[in-house]
PDB file of C-alpha atoms in Angstrom:
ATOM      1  CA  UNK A   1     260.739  50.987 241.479  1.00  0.00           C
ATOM      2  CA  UNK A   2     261.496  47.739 240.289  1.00  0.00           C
ATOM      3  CA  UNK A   3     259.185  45.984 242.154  1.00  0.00           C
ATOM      4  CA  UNK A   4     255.995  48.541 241.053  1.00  0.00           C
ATOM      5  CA  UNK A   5     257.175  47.596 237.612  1.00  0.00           C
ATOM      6  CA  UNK A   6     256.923  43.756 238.483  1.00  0.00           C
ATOM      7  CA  UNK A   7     253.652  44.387 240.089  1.00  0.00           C
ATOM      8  CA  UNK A   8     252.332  46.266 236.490  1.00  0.00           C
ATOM      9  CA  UNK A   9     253.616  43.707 234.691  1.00  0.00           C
ATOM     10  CA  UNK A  10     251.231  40.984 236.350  1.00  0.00           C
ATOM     11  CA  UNK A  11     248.364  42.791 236.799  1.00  0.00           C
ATOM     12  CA  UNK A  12     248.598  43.608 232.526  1.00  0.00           C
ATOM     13  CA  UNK A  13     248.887  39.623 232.379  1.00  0.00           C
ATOM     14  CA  UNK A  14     246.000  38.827 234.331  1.00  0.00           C
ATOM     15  CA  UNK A  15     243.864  41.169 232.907  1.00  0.00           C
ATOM     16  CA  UNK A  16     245.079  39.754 229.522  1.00  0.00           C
ATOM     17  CA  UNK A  17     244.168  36.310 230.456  1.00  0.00           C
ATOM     18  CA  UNK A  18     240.877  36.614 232.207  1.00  0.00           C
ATOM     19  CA  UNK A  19     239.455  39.001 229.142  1.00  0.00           C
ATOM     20  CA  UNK A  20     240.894  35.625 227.152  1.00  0.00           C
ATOM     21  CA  UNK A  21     238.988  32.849 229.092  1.00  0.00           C
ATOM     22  CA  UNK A  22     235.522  34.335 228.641  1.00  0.00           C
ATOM     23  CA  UNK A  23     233.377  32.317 225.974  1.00  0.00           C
ATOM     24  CA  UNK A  24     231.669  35.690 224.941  1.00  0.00           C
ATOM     25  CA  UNK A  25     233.081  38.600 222.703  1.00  0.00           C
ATOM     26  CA  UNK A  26     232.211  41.945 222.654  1.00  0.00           C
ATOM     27  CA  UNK A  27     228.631  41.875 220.045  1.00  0.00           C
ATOM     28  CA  UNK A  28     227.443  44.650 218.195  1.00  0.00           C
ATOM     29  CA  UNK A  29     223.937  45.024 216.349  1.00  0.00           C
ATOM     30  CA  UNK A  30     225.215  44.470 213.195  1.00  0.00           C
ATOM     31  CA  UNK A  31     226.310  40.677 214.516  1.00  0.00           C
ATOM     32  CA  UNK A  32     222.386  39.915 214.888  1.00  0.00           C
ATOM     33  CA  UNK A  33     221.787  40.698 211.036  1.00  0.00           C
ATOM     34  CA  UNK A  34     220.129  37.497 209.190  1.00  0.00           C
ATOM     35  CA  UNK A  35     218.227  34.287 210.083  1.00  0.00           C
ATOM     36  CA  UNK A  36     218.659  32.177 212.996  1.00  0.00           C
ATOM     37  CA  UNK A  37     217.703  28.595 214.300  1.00  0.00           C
ATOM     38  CA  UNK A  38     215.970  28.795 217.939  1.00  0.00           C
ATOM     39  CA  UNK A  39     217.874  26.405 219.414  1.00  0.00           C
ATOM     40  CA  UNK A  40     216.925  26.282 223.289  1.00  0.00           C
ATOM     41  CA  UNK A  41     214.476  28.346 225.032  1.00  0.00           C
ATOM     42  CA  UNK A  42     214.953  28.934 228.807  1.00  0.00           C
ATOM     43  CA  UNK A  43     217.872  26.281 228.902  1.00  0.00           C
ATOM     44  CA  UNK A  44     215.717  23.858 227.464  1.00  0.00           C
ATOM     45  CA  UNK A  45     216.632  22.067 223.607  1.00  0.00           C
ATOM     46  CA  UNK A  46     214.051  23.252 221.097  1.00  0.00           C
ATOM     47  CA  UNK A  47     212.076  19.935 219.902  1.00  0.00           C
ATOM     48  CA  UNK A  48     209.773  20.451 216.945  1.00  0.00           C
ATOM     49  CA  UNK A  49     206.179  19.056 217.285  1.00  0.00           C
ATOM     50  CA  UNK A  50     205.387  17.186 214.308  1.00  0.00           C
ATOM     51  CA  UNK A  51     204.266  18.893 210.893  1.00  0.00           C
ATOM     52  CA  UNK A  52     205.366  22.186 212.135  1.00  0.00           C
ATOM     53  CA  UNK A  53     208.298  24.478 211.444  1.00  0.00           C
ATOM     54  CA  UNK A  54     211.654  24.810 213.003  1.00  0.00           C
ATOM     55  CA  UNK A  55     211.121  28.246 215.040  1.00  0.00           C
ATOM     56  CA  UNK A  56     213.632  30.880 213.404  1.00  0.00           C
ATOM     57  CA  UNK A  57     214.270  34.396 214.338  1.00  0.00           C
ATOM     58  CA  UNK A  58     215.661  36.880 211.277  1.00  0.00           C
ATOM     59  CA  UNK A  59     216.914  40.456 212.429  1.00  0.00           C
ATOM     60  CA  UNK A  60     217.516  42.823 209.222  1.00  0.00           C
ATOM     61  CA  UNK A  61     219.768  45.378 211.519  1.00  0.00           C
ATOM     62  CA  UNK A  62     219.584  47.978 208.299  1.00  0.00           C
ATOM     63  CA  UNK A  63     215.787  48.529 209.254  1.00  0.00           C
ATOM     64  CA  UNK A  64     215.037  47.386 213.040  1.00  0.00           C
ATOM     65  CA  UNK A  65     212.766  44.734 211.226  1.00  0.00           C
ATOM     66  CA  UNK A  66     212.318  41.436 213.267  1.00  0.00           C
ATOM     67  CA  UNK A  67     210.489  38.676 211.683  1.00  0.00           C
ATOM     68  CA  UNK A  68     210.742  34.621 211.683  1.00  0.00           C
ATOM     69  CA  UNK A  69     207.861  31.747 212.607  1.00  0.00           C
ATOM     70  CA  UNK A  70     207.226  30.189 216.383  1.00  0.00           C
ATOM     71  CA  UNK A  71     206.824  26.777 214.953  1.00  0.00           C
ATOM     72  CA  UNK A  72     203.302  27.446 214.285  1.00  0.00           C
ATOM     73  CA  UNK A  73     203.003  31.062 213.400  1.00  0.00           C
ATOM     74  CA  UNK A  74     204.715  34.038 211.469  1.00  0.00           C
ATOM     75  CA  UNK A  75     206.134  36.730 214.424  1.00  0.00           C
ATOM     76  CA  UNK A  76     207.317  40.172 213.519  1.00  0.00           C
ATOM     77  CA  UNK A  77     208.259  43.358 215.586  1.00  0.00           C
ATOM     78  CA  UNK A  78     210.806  45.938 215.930  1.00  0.00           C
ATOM     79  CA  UNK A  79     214.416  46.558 217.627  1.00  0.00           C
ATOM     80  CA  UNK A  80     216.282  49.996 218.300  1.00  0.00           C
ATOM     81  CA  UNK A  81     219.672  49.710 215.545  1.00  0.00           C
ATOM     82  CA  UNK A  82     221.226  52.831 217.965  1.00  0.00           C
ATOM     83  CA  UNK A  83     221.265  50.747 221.236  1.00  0.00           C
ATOM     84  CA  UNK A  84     224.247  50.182 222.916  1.00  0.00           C
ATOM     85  CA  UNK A  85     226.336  47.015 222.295  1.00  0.00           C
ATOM     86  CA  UNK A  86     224.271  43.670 223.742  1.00  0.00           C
ATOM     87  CA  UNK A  87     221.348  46.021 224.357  1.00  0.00           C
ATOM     88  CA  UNK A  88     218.093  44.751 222.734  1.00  0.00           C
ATOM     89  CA  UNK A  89     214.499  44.794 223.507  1.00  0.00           C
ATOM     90  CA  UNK A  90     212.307  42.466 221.803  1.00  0.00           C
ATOM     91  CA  UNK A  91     209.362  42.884 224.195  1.00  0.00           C
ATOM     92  CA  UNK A  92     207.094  44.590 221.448  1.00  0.00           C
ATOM     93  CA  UNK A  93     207.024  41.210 219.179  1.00  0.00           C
ATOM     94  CA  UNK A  94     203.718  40.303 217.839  1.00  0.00           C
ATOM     95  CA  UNK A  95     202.497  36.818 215.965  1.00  0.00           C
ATOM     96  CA  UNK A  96     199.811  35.644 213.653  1.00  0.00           C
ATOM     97  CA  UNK A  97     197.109  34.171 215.727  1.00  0.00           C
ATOM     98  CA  UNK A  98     196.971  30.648 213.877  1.00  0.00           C
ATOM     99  CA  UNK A  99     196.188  27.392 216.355  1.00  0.00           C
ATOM    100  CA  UNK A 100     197.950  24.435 215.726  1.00  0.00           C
ATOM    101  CA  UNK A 101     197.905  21.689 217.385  1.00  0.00           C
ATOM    102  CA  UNK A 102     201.138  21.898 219.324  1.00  0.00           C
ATOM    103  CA  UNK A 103     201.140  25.199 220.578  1.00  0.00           C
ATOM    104  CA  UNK A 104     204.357  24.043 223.363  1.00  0.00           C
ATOM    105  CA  UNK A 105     207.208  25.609 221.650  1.00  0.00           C
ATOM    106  CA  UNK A 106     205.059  29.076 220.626  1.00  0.00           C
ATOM    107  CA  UNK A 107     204.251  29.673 223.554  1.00  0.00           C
ATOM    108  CA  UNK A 108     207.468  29.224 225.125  1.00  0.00           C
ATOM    109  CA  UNK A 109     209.352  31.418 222.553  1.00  0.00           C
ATOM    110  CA  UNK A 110     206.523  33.856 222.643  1.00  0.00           C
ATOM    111  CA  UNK A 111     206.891  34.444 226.353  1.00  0.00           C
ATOM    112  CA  UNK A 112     211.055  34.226 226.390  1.00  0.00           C
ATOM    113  CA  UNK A 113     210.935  36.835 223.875  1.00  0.00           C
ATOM    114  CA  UNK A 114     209.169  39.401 225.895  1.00  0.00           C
ATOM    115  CA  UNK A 115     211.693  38.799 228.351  1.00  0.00           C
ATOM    116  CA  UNK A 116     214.514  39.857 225.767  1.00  0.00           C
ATOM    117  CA  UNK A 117     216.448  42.972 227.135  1.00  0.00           C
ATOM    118  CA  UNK A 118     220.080  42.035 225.602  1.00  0.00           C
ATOM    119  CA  UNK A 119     222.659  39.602 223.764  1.00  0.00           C
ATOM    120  CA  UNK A 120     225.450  38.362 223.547  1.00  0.00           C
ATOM    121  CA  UNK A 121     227.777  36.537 220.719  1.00  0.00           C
ATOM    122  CA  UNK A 122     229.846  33.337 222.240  1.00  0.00           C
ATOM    123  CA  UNK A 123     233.459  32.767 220.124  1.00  0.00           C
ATOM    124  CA  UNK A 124     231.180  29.708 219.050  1.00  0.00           C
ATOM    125  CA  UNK A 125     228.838  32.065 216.807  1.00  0.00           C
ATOM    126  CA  UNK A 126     226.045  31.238 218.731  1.00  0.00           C
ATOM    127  CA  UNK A 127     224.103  34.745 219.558  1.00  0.00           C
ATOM    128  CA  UNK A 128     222.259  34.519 223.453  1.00  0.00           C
ATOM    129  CA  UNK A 129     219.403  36.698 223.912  1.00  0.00           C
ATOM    130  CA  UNK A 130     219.300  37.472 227.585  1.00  0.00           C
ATOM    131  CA  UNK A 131     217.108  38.991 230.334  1.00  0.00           C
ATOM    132  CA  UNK A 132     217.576  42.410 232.503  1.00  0.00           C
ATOM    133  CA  UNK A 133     219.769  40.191 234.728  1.00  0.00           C
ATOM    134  CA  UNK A 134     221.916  38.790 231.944  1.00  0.00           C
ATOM    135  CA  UNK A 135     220.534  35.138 232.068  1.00  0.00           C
ATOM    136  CA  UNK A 136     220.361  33.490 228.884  1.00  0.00           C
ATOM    137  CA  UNK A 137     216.832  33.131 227.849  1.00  0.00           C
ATOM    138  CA  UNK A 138     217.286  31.715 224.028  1.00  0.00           C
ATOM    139  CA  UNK A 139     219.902  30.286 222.499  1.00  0.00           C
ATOM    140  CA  UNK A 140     219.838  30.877 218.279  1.00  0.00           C
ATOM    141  CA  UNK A 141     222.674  29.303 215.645  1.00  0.00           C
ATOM    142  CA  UNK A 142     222.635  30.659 212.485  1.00  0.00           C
ATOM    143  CA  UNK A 143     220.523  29.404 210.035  1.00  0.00           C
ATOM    144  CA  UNK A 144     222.014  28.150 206.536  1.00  0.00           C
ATOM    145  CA  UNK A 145     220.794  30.188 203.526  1.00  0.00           C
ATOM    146  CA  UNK A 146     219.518  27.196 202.015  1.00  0.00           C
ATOM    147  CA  UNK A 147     216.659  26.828 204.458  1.00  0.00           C
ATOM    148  CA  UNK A 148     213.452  28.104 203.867  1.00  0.00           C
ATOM    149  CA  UNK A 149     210.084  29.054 205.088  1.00  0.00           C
ATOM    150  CA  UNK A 150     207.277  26.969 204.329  1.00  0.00           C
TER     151      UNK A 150
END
């Protein structure tokens, strides 16, 4: 008896410690609500071509409204508020059809979000929005109220 005891008591602590050593918490809809930065698409550091906009991604979780800019132009689309925790779809996201010059980062966050089937929020407050096989596809950090759209 003692020893099935002993053996509960160190599975309990290893559970304990390996749901501790993940970077990622459990993320709920509600954790996507407001504006933020694109900071890396497909692993890659978001760099801003010159004379255009920082791409941003806002998610008002009240309404399923998505909305934000590529760099170049205004996107906007929908997400289901009733999915399950680090479910989200952002494959029906449309944009303005405005050609700039640079069109590198657009396209890239264009195409990454039609890959978008879920998230995740690290213990950093960075929010990951991930493919069907869980692989991060674009990294956002939330963007200060201060910032605006020009």
């Amino acid at each position: 008896m003692k020893k099935l005891a002993t053996l509960c008591a160190g599975i309990v602590a290893i559970a304990s410690l390996a749901s501790c050593s993940g970077s990622k918490t459990v993320a709920t809809i509600a954790d996507l609500n407001g504006e933020w930065n694109v900071t890396s698409i497909d692993g890659k550091a978001v760099t801003v071509p010159e004379n255009q906009e920082s791409p941003f991604l806002g998610f008002d979780t009240s309404t399923g409204q998505l909305y934000g800019n590529a760099s170049c132009n205004s996107l906007m689309g929908s997400f289901q508020t009733d999915a399950a925790p680090g479910v989200l779809d952002l494959s029906q996201t449309g944009a303005t059809r405005m050609m700039c010059p640079d069109m590198s980062v657009e396209d890239a966050l264009l195409g990454a979000l039609s890959r978008v089937k879920g998230y995740d929020v690290t213990k950093s407050g960075e929010v990951e929005l991930t493919d069907t096989q869980g692989h991060t596809v674009i990294t956002l950090t939330h963007r200060a109220s201060t910032e605006t759209t020009e």
